[in-house]
Amino acid sequence: MRDTRIRRIVLDTGIAAAVVVAMGVARGVYSNELMLFNFIIFLTLAQGLNIIYGFTGYLPFGYVGFYGAGAYGFALVVMHLHAPAMIGMVAAGVAALVLAVILLPLLRLSGAYFAIASMAAAQAVYEIVANPDLEDITKGPYGVSLADVFAPAFSYYTALAILAATLLLVVWLRNSRFGMSLQAIRDDSISAAMAGVSVVRGRTIAWLLSALIAGLVGGVFAWHISVFYPDTAFDLSVSIFATVFLLFGGATTLCGPLLGVFILYGIYNVIGIAVPQYFQFTYGALIVLLVLFLPNGLVSLLTSRGIRVP
Amino acid sequence: MRSKALLLGLLCAVAAQTARAQPPAPVEIKIGALYASSGPYASISMPVAAGFRLWVDQTNANGGAEVKAFGKKIPIKLIAYDDQSSTATAATLYNQLITQDHVDLLIADSGSVLTSVGVPIAKEHKQFLFDVSGTGAAFFTDDNPYVALMADPVSTIWPHYISDFLADEGAKAGIKTVAILFSTNDFTGTQAAALKGFFEKDGKVKIVYYQGVPTTTSNYTVLINNIAALNPDAVLELGYVGNDIAFLRNLQDSGNQFRFVFSIYAGVEKEEIEKNVGVSALTHIYTYVPPSNYEYVPEVGMTQKEFHAAWDKKYPPGSKVTFGANAVYGYMTGLVVERALATAKSLDQMDIHDAVFALSGKLKTLDGTFVLRKDGAQIGEVTPLGQLQPEGKDDLTLVAVYPPDMANGKAVIGK
């Protein structure tokens, strides 16, 4: 039993390491660095969403709120305190955590109500940041420029480190008692509570971890891109993409979100560049087919046959 | 014998050196560009892309662009991607053009938002960015030689004639108060702030209303009533095409009338706005007079009339793109590219930079005089103040009313 668990952990960690190494090596092979960077961003966001949705069943449509909070946490510290980028990254994480704590009461909702409330919260944060009256602080709707800390290579490898940490976190959740307890809460919170699982504590930790990941990703995005507007940092399509990638691959697994991002974001880039006029049709058709025939994602092709997917 | 061998050796060495210094001429000059076929910026991006494509097709029909570096005409290959008005997609595509397609020249998408992500990427890759109409002041800094604004002036220059007119002829006609309603984006927000500064400095016209609204605003009814409650003499609405259409429609529907109403795109994209709001809603509206409605005398390229005819031939009425200032901006950018290729020592990006900056003050096109500030900001190609005045029963003409040396008609200020 113990050997099986160790084998699983080694396999999961090996997959995580392979992805991180591949993304690191890719930078030396393929020169469109920003495309690779976007892959890392979505690989990490999809896993961050996996932690809150896959393990607890809460699907926050407003996940981009934490991402935007992280981007602006980074930007504010760099702009006003002239802090180095690494301090900005700390601020990005803190900003997302503060927002997550403020939004903790949302966990009292569930299902569609939670999803919509989280989206409204993200929109509210966007409206505050983009308020022209706060131009002196956030630059309002006119966007920020962080040319002083622009460092594409350093920020790329920082993003890679965040991805590595996130993947390891998911590996741990998949193989730890805490991760099991979260899944028990997701499946039946009352039974889990009666079995001694602290439901509130479990959900809160998952929520904060998920928010922290999105905040750090938002921070490293701000660092890498260096010029952005509130519309970019709080773009709802970030949430939608991360959600679709996660659901396409299959939640609660390590490989599902990875597959979702590599396949769908890969197609997005190929079609988006070569024949953009067919992009929405192709993407829409893929999603319709998925919902009709594979509602639990690609990994369900194997899991439905009793095969464990890392 | 020895001296002959020495001479031959020297000749060979010189020939080899020459061969090294002069790379073979490419089969084509690759120009990379972005456009937005959908989303909020499509209305300004598509005419720019169409105008630029018109220049490419014309140039290729004449055998290509004259490239001084190779002493011959070389055909242009345009590689254009659709960013769908998304900055994230635009950023990836700018990278794609530079790192994968290895374009010789890089053209930004239209407007400040979609240009913004291209500026640091172009700087990072040391690729000169032909910024068509991204007027954001933050793009132009002394430490970045890899960007220059082509076709319209930086946002702070645009509204100068509005404040000058109101302080001069407006004050004489009794205009004392003004309301400024603007969309909160780089282009219009900067103009609003500049206007506020001009009015406060002049002290002749008092601002009684100064309000920014999101660029996504599509209903101005409440805002117009709020303004009407303050009874200003002049109302200046600064927005993108969609904002101006909504504002002008709502203004007509509300029945409120002001002595002086200004809208940017009423003139800048006259055909598009007229199609959407009708002639009566536009009558006597003040606006900028864009190069698509003003006859500058060009020394390079087509005149405004010739360009309009060429445009109508290539994009007949009913096409998705309409003629307007942005069409001229696209074509004008092509003219700068043409002159830069004709004078640059090589296709090295700093040589392209030098060639573009050498055109400053000398290049006169249908868009006016191309003048660059040291940091790449455009300070020529000014926009006179105009007014849409009735012409016949169902038509409007855009008359330049200020400054006096550019005016071709007289302003009609409401009672």
Short mmCIF file of N, CA and C in Angstrom, two decimals, chain B residues 38-39 43 71 77 97 100 127 133 137 140 143 179-180 192 211 217 223 228 250 261 307 323 328 331 362 390-391:
data_model
loop_
_atom_site.label_atom_id
_atom_site.label_comp_id
_atom_site.label_asym_id
_atom_site.label_seq_id
_atom_site.Cartn_x
_atom_site.Cartn_y
_atom_site.Cartn_z
N SER B 38 -12.33 42.26 -35.09
CA SER B 38 -13.49 42.23 -34.20
C SER B 38 -13.11 42.91 -32.89
N GLY B 39 -14.13 43.17 -32.06
CA GLY B 39 -13.85 43.79 -30.77
C GLY B 39 -13.93 45.30 -30.82
N SER B 43 -13.32 49.14 -35.35
CA SER B 43 -13.78 50.28 -36.15
C SER B 43 -12.65 51.24 -36.50
N GLY B 71 19.78 49.08 -53.99
CA GLY B 71 19.78 49.79 -55.26
C GLY B 71 18.78 49.27 -56.27
N LYS B 77 6.12 41.96 -49.10
CA LYS B 77 5.25 40.87 -48.64
C LYS B 77 4.65 41.30 -47.30
N LEU B 97 5.71 37.97 -35.12
CA LEU B 97 6.22 38.68 -36.29
C LEU B 97 7.73 38.91 -36.20
N GLN B 100 9.51 34.82 -35.24
CA GLN B 100 9.28 33.67 -36.12
C GLN B 100 9.27 34.08 -37.60
N GLN B 127 13.69 46.24 -32.52
CA GLN B 127 12.98 46.30 -33.80
C GLN B 127 12.22 47.62 -33.84
N SER B 133 -1.07 55.01 -35.03
CA SER B 133 -1.90 56.04 -34.39
C SER B 133 -2.01 55.84 -32.88
N ALA B 137 1.15 59.21 -24.54
CA ALA B 137 2.40 59.96 -24.31
C ALA B 137 3.48 59.07 -23.70
N PHE B 140 6.60 57.36 -25.71
CA PHE B 140 7.73 58.08 -26.30
C PHE B 140 8.66 58.61 -25.21
N ASP B 143 14.91 57.29 -24.00
CA ASP B 143 15.77 56.09 -23.98
C ASP B 143 15.26 54.99 -24.91
N ALA B 179 -18.84 72.10 -20.61
CA ALA B 179 -18.91 70.77 -19.97
C ALA B 179 -18.04 69.83 -20.77
N ILE B 180 -17.22 69.04 -20.07
CA ILE B 180 -16.35 68.07 -20.76
C ILE B 180 -16.73 66.67 -20.30
N ALA B 192 -8.84 65.20 -22.74
CA ALA B 192 -9.67 65.89 -21.75
C ALA B 192 -8.79 66.62 -20.73
N GLN B 211 -16.32 65.06 -16.47
CA GLN B 211 -16.67 63.70 -16.07
C GLN B 211 -16.10 62.67 -17.03
N THR B 217 -19.28 52.71 -22.35
CA THR B 217 -20.58 53.38 -22.17
C THR B 217 -21.34 53.45 -23.49
N LEU B 223 -26.44 61.14 -18.47
CA LEU B 223 -25.30 62.07 -18.44
C LEU B 223 -25.67 63.39 -19.14
N ALA B 228 -27.25 69.06 -18.94
CA ALA B 228 -28.26 70.10 -19.25
C ALA B 228 -28.68 70.85 -17.98
N ASN B 250 -28.35 59.96 -28.49
CA ASN B 250 -29.04 60.29 -27.24
C ASN B 250 -29.27 61.79 -27.12
N VAL B 261 -21.45 72.12 -29.59
CA VAL B 261 -21.26 70.70 -29.23
C VAL B 261 -20.12 70.15 -30.06
N PHE B 307 -6.66 59.73 -53.52
CA PHE B 307 -6.71 58.61 -52.58
C PHE B 307 -8.14 58.15 -52.37
N PHE B 323 -14.43 54.94 -45.73
CA PHE B 323 -13.37 55.93 -45.89
C PHE B 323 -13.40 56.93 -44.72
N VAL B 328 -6.70 57.15 -44.21
CA VAL B 328 -5.55 57.99 -44.58
C VAL B 328 -4.34 57.61 -43.73
N TYR B 331 -2.59 54.55 -45.16
CA TYR B 331 -1.88 54.87 -46.39
C TYR B 331 -0.65 55.72 -46.10
N LYS B 362 10.24 67.31 -43.49
CA LYS B 362 10.45 67.34 -44.94
C LYS B 362 9.36 66.60 -45.70
N PRO B 390 -24.81 72.29 -43.09
CA PRO B 390 -25.70 71.75 -44.11
C PRO B 390 -25.22 72.12 -45.52
N GLU B 391 -25.37 71.15 -46.43
CA GLU B 391 -25.04 71.40 -47.83
C GLU B 391 -26.20 70.83 -48.64
#
